[in-house]
Coordinates of C-alpha atoms and ligand atoms in Angstrom, one line a residue:
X226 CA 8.5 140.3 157.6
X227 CA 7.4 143.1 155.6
X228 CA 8.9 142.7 151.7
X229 CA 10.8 145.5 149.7
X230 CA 8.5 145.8 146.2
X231 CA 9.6 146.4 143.1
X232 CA 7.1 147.3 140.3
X233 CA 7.5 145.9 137.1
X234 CA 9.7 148.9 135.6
X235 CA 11.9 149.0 139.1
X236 CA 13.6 145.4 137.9
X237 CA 15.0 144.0 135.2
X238 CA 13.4 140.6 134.7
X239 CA 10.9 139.9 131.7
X240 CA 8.7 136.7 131.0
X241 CA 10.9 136.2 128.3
X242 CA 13.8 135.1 130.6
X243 CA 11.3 132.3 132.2
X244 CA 11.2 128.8 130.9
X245 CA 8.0 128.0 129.0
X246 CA 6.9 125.5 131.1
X247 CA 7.5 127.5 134.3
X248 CA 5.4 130.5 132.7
X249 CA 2.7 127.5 132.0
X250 CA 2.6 126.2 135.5
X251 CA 2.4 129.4 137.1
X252 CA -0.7 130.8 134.8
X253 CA -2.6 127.6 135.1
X254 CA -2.3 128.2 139.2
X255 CA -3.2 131.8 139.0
X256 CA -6.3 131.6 136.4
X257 CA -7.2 128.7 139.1
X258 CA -7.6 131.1 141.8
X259 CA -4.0 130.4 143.6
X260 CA -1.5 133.1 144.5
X261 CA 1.6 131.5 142.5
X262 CA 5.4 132.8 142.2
X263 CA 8.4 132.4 141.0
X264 CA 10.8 131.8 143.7
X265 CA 14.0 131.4 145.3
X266 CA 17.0 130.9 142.8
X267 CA 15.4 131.5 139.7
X268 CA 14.5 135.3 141.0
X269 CA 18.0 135.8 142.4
X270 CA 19.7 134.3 138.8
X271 CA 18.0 136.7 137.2
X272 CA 18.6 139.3 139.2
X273 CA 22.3 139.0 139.1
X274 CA 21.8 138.6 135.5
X275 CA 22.7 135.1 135.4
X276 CA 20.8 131.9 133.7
X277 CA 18.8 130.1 136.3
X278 CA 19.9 126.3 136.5
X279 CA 15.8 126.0 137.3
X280 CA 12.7 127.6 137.6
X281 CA 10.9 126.9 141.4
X282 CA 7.3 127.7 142.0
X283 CA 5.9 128.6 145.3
X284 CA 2.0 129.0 145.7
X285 CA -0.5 128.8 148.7
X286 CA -2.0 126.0 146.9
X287 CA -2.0 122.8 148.8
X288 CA 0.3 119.7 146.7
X289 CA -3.5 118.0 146.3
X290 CA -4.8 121.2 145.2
X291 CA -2.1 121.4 142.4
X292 CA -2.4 117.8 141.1
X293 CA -6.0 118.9 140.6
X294 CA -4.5 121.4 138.1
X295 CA -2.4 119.4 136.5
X296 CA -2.8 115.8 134.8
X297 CA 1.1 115.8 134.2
X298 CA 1.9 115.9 138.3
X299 CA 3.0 114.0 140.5
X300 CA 3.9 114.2 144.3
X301 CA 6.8 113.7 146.2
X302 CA 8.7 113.6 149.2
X303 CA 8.1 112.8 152.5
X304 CA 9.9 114.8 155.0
X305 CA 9.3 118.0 152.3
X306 CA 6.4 117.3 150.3
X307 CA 6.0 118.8 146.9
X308 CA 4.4 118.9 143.5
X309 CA 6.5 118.0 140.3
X310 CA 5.1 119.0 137.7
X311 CA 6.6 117.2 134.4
X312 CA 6.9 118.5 131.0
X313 CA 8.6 115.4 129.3
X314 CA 12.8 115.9 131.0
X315 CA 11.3 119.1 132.4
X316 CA 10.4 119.4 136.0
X317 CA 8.9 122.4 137.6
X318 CA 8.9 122.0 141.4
X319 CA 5.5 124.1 143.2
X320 CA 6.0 124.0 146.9
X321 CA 3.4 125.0 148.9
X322 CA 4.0 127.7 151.4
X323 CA 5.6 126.6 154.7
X324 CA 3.9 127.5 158.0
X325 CA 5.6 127.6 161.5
X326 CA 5.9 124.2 163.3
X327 CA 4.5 126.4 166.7
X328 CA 1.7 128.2 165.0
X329 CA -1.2 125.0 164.8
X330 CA -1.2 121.6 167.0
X331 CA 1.2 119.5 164.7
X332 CA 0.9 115.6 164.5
X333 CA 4.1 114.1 164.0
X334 CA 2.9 113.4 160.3
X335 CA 3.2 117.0 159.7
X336 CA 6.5 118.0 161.5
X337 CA 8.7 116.7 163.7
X338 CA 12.5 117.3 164.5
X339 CA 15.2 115.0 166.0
X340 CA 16.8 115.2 169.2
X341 CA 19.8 117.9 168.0
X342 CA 16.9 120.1 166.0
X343 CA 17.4 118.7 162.5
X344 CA 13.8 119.1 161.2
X345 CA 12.6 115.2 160.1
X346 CA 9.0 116.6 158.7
X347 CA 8.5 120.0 157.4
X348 CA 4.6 119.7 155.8
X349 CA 2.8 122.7 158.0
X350 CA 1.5 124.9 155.3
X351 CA 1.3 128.7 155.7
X352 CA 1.2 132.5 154.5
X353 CA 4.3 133.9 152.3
X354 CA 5.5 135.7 154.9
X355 CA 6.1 132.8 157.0
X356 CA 7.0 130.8 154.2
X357 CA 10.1 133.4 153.0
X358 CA 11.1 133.5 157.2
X359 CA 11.6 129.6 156.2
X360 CA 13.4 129.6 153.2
X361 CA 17.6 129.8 154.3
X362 CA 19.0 132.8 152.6
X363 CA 17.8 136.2 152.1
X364 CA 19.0 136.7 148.6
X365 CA 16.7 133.3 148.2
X366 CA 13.4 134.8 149.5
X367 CA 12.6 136.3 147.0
X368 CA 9.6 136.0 145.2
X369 CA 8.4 137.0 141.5
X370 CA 4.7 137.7 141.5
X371 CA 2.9 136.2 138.3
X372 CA -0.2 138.4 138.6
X373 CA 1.4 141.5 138.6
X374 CA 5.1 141.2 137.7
X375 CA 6.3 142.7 141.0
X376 CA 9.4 141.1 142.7
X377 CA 9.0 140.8 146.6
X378 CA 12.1 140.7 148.8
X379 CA 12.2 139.7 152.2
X380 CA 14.3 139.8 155.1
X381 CA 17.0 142.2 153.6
X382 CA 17.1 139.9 150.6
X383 CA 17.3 142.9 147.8
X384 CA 19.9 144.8 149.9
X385 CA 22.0 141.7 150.4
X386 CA 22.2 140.9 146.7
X387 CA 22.9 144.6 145.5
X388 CA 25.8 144.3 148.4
X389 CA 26.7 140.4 147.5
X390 CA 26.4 139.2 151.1
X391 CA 25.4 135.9 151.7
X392 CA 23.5 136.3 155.1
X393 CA 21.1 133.2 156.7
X394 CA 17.6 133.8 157.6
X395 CA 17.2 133.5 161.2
X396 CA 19.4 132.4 164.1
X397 CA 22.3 130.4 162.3
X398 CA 23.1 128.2 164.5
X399 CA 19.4 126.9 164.9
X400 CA 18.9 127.0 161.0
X401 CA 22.1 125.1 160.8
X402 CA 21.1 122.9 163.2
X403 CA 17.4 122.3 161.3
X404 CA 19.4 121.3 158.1
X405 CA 23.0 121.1 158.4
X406 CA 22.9 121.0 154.4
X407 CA 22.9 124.7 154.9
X408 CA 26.2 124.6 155.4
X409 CA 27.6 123.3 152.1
X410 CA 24.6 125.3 150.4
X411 CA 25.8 128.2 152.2
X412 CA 29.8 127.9 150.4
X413 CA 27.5 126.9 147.0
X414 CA 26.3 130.2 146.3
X415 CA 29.3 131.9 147.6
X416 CA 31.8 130.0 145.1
X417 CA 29.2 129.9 142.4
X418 CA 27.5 133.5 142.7
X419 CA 30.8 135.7 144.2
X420 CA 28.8 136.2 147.1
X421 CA 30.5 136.8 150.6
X422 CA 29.5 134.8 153.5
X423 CA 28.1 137.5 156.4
X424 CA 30.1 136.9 159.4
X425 CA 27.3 136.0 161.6
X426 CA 26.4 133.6 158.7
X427 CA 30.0 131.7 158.7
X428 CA 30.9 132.0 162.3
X429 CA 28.9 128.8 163.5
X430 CA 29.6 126.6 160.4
X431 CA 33.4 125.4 161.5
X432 CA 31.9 124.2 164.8
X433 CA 28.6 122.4 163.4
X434 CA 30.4 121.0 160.3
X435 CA 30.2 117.1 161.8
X436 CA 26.2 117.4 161.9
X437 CA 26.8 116.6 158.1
X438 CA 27.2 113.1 159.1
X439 CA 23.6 112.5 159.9
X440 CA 22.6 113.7 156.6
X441 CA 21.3 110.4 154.0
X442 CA 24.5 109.7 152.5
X443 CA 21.9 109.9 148.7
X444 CA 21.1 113.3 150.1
X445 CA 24.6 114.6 150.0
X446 CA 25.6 112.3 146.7
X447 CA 23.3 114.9 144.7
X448 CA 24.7 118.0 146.7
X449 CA 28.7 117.3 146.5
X450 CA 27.6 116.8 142.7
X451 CA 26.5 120.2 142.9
X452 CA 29.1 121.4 144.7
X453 CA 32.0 120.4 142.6
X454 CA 30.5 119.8 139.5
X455 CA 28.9 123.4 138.7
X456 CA 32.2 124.6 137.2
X457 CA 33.9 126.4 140.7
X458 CA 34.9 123.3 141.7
X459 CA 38.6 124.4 142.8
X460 CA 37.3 127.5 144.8
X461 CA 34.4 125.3 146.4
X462 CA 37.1 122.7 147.3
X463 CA 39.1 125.0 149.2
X464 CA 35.9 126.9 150.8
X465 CA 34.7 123.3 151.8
X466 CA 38.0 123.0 153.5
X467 CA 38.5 126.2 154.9
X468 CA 34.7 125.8 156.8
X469 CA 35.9 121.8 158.3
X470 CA 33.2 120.9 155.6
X471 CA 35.4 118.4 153.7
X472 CA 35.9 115.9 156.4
X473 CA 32.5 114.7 157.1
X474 CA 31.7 114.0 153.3
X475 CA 35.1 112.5 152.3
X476 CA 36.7 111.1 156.0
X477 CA 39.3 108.9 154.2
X478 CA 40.4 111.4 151.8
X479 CA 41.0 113.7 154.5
X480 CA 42.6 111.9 157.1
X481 CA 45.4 111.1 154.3
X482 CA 45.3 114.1 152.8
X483 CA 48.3 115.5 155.4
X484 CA 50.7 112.9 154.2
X485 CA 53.6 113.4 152.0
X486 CA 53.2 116.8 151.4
X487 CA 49.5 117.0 150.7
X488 CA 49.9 115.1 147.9
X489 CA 46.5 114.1 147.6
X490 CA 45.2 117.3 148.3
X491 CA 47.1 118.9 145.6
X492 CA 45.6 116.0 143.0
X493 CA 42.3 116.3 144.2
X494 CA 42.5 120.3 143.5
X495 CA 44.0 119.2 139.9
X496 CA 41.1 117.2 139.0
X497 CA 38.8 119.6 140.0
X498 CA 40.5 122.6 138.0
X499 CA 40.5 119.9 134.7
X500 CA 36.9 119.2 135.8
X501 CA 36.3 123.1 135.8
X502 CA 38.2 123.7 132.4
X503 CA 35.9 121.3 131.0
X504 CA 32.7 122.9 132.2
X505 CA 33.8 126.1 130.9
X506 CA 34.0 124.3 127.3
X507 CA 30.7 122.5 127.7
X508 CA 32.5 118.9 127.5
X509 CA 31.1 116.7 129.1
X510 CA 32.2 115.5 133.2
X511 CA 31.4 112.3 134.8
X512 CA 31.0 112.1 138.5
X513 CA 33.0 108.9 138.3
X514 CA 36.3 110.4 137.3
X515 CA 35.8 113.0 140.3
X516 CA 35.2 110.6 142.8
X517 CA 38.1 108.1 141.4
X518 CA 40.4 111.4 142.3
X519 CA 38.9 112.4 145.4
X520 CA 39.4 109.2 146.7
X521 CA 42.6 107.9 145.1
X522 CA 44.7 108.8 148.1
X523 CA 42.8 106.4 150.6
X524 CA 43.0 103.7 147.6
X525 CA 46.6 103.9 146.9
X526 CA 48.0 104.5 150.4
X527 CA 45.4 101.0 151.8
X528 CA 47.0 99.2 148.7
X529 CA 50.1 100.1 149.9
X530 CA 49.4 99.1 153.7
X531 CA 47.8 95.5 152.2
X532 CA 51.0 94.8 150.3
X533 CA 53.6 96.0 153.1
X534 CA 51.5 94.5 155.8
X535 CA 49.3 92.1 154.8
X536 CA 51.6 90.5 152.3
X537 CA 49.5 90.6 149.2
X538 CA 50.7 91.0 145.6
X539 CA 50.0 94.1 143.9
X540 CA 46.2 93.0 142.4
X541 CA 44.8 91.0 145.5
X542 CA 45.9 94.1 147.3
X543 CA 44.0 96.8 145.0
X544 CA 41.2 94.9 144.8
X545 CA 41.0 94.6 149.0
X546 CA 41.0 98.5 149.2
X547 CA 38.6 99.8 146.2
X548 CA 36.4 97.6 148.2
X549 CA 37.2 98.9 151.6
X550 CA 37.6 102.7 150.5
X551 CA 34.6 102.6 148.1
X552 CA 32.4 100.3 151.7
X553 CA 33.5 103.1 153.6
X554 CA 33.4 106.4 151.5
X555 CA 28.9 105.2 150.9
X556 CA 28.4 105.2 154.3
X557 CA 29.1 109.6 154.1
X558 CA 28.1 110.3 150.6
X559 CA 26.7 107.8 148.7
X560 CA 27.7 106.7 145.5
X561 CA 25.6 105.2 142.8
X562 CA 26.8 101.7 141.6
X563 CA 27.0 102.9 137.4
X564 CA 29.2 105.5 139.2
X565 CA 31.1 103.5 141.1
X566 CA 32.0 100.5 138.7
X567 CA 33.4 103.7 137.0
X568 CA 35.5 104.7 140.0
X569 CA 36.9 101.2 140.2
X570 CA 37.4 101.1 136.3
X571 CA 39.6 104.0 136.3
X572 CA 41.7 102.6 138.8
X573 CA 42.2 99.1 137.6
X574 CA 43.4 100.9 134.5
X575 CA 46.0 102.6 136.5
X576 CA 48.0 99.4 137.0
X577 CA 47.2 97.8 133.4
X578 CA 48.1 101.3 131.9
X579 CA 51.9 100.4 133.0
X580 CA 51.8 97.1 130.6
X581 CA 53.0 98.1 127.4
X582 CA 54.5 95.1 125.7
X583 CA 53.0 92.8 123.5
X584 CA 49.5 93.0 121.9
X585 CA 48.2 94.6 125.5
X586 CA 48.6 97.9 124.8
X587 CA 46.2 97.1 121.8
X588 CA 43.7 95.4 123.7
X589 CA 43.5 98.1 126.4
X590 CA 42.7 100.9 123.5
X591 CA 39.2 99.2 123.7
X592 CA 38.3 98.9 126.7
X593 CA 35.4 101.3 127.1
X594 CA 36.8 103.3 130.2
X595 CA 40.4 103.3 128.3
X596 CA 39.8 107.2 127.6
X597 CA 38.8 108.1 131.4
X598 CA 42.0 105.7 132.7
X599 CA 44.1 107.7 130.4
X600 CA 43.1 111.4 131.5
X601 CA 43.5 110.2 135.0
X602 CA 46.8 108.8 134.3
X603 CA 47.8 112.3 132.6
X604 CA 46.6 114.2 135.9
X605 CA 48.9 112.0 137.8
X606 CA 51.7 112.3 135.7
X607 CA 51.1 116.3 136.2
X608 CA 52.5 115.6 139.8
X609 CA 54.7 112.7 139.4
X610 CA 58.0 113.2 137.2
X611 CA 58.0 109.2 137.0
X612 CA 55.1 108.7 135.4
X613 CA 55.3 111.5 132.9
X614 CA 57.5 109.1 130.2
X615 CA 54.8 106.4 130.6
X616 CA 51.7 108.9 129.7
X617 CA 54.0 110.5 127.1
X618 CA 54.0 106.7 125.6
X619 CA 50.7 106.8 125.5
X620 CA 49.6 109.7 124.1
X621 CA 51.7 108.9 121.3
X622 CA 50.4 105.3 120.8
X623 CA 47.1 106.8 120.4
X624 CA 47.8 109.1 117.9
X625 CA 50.2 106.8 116.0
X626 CA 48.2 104.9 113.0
X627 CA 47.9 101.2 113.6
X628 CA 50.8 100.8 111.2
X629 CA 53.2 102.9 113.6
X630 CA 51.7 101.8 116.6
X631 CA 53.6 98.2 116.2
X632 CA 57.0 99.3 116.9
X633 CA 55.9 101.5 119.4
X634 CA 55.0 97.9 121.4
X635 CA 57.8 96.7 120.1
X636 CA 60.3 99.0 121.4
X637 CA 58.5 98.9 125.1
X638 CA 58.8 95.1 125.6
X639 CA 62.5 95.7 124.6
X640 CA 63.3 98.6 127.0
X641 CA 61.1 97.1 129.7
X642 CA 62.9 93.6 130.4
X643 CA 60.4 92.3 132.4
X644 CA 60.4 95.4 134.8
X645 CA 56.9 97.4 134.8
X646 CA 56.5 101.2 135.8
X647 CA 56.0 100.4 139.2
X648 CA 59.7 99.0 139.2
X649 CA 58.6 95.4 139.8
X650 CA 59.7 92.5 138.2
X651 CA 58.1 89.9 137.5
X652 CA 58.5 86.6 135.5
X653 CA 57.6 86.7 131.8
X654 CA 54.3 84.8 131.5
X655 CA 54.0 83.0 128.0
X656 CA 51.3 85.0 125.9
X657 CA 48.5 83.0 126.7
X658 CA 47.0 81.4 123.3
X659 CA 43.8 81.5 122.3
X660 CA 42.2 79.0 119.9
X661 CA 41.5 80.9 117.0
X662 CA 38.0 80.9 115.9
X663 CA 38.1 79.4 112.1
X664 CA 35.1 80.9 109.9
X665 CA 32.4 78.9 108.4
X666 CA 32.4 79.7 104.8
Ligands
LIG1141 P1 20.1 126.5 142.5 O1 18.9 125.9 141.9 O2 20.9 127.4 141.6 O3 21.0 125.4 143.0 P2 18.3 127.5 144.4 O4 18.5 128.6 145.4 O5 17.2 127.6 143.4 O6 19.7 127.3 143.8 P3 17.1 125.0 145.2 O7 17.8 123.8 145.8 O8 16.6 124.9 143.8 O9 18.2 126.2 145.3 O10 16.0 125.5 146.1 C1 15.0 126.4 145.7 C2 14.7 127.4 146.9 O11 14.2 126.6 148.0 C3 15.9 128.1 147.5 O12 16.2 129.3 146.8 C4 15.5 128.3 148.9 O13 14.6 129.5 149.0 C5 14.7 127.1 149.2 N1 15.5 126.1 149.9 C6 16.2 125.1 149.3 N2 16.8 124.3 150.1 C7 16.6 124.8 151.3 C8 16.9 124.5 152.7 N3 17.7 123.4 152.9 N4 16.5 125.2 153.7 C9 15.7 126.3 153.5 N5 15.3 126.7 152.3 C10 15.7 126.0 151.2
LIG1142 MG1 16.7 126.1 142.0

């Protein structure tokens, strides 16, 4: 594990590319006697000529010996534990230099790995050497040197980079097997950084691709973000596919995803190429509308099932499976409840979008999820010729001033006749009368 150096004039990064508070944290542990680098991503980004997303700092000083630094730190993590140091919204992670598990007498405190090799505990501290052997790719062990400005690369991690390979530290399937996150870190970097994935690297992954289902279902919540929220979202998708990744984190979605032409598949790759469009203009994407699509194939078919079945009407039916779908779809990758109340928002809209008569229409512009329920609606329409005059309608409601928009009701209750878009009809209820609130003068 000897590094490639480069000298400070032999690369092309300069302080000036490193975040403030990253600059701060690493001086503070050098002038305190520690060994202290930039590492990992932050190196690589810089190298390709990229922004970094964050600045990591690794260092051979224990996590107590870096709270001792810093008043603004605090530790975390169990089974990987760490320093944070915080700078108000800014976090710089120091990790402490990983050891191997073989090399002292480990107490189950410090390491310990389950039954199939996934590694539970990983606190054995160590030299840099051993600490880049445990770091997953070689184009991320790479290290920039605070005290001298030199970058150190090991394991082949300079060549790989100048040659765009993707290659795994280490025996992949045992490094898979240690963190099956690898795996969906490994298509990451390819999709996000044009990297390509070594053979040796990507031949294991199809057949370890399940392990992903003893991963903490938080654990992956934060990683599919990354995955399809980074702006590659469509060539990630397909990669995840391609690999047998998809399955384990989204089981529903892909065991109806074959149906009816891979319908669903086709949606979920629309949302995803809207959700990159949007990233590429620096709008702003929710994770809600993502999952609302990734999962709106399991949703609609179970509806379905409840109402040919089960004999529900259309609402009691919905409601049955955004419970069921959402109960199952947490139990892979988690999804946080001011998500998922999102999720379900987005698809209750679906249905009330399709009641246009009447002062409805009116009411609906205000509900506070009325913009997300309408993009979805758009997306759908992009696949469904039926639904296209129904999110036509609606786009020009919106745009019509209040004074145009009446008609616009108007004319729907007329043409609708008691039918709604999904070619039900139902029984006119009598607009339901509220008392009207007088004003105290
Ligand atoms: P980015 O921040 O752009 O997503 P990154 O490479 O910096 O990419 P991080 O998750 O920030 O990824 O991790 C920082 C570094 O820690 C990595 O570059 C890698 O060296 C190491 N690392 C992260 N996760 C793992 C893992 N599961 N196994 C081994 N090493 C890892
Ligand atoms: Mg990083």
């Amino acid at each position: 594990m000897q590094p490639v150096v480069l000298t400070r004039d032999q690369h092309g990064i300069s302080r000036r590319q490193i975040s403030e508070n990253a600059l701060k944290v690493l001086y503070r542990l050098n002038k305190g006697g520690y060994e202290a680098y930039l590492v990992g991503g932050g190196v690589r980004d810089l190298l390709l000529g990229r922004q970094p997303k964050d600045f990591d700092v690794a260092t051979n000083a224990t996590p107590e010996q870096v709270k001792g630094l810093f008043s603004n730190c605090r530790l975390v993590g169990r089974r990987f534990r760490l320093a944070h140091v915080l700078f108000g919204r800014d976090v710089i992670e120091v990790a402490t230099f990983r050891g191997h598990h073989h090399s002292v007498n480990t107490s189950k405190h410090v390491s310990s790995r389950s039954k199939e090799g996934m590694l539970l505990r990983d606190n054995v501290y160590g030299t840099i050497e051993e600490d880049a052997e445990r770091r997953d790719f070689t184009v991320n062990a790479l290290y920039y040197n605070i005290a001298d400005f030199t970058v150190l690369g090991f394991a082949g991690g300079l060549q790989d980079l100048e040659a765009r390979r993707l290659e795994l530290i280490g025996d992949p399937q045992t490094r898979y097997r240690e963190d099956p996150v690898r795996m969906l870190r490994a298509v990451r970097f390819s999709a996000k950084l044009g990297l390509s994935i070594s053979p040796r690297t990507e031949a294991p992954i199809k057949e370890l691709a399940p392990l992903l289902a003893d991963i903490p279902p938080a654990r992956l919540f934060e990683e599919t973000l990354k995955l399809l929220l980074a702006g590659q979202g469509v060539e990630t998708y397909r990669q995840l596919q391609h690999y047998n990744l998809f399955a384990p984190l989204f089981p529903e979605a892909a065991e109806v995803m074959g149906r009816g032409n891979n319908r669903y598949g086709r949606f979920i790759e629309l949302a995803l190429a809207n959700t990159d469009e949007r990233i590429a203009q620096d709008l702003r994407v929710t994770p809600a509308f993502l999952y609302a699509a990734l999962l709106w194939g399991p949703v609609e078919t179970r509806t379905q099932e409840f109402v040919n079945e089960g004999g529900l009407g259309y609402h009691d039916a919905f409601m049955l499976a955004a419970d069921e779908v959402i109960g199952h779809q947490v139990k892979s990758v988690a999804i946080p409840r001011r998500f998922s109340t999102v999720v379900r928002d987005i698809w209750q809209l679906q249905d009330r979008l399709t009641k246009r008569a009447g002062k409805r229409p009116f009411r609906l512009l205000e509900h506070p999820k009325f913009r997300a329920g309408y993009d979805f609606l758009l997306l759908r329409a992009e696949l469904d010729p039926r639904l296209r005059e129904l999110a036509e309608w609606w786009t020009e409601f919106q745009q019509a001033n209040p004074v145009e928009r009446q008609p616009l009701s108007r004319n729907a209750r007329q043409g609708q006749d008691g039918e709604n878009e999904r070619g039900e009809r139902k029984p006119r209820k009598r607009p339901r009368r509220r008392p009207r609130r007088r004003k105290e003068s």
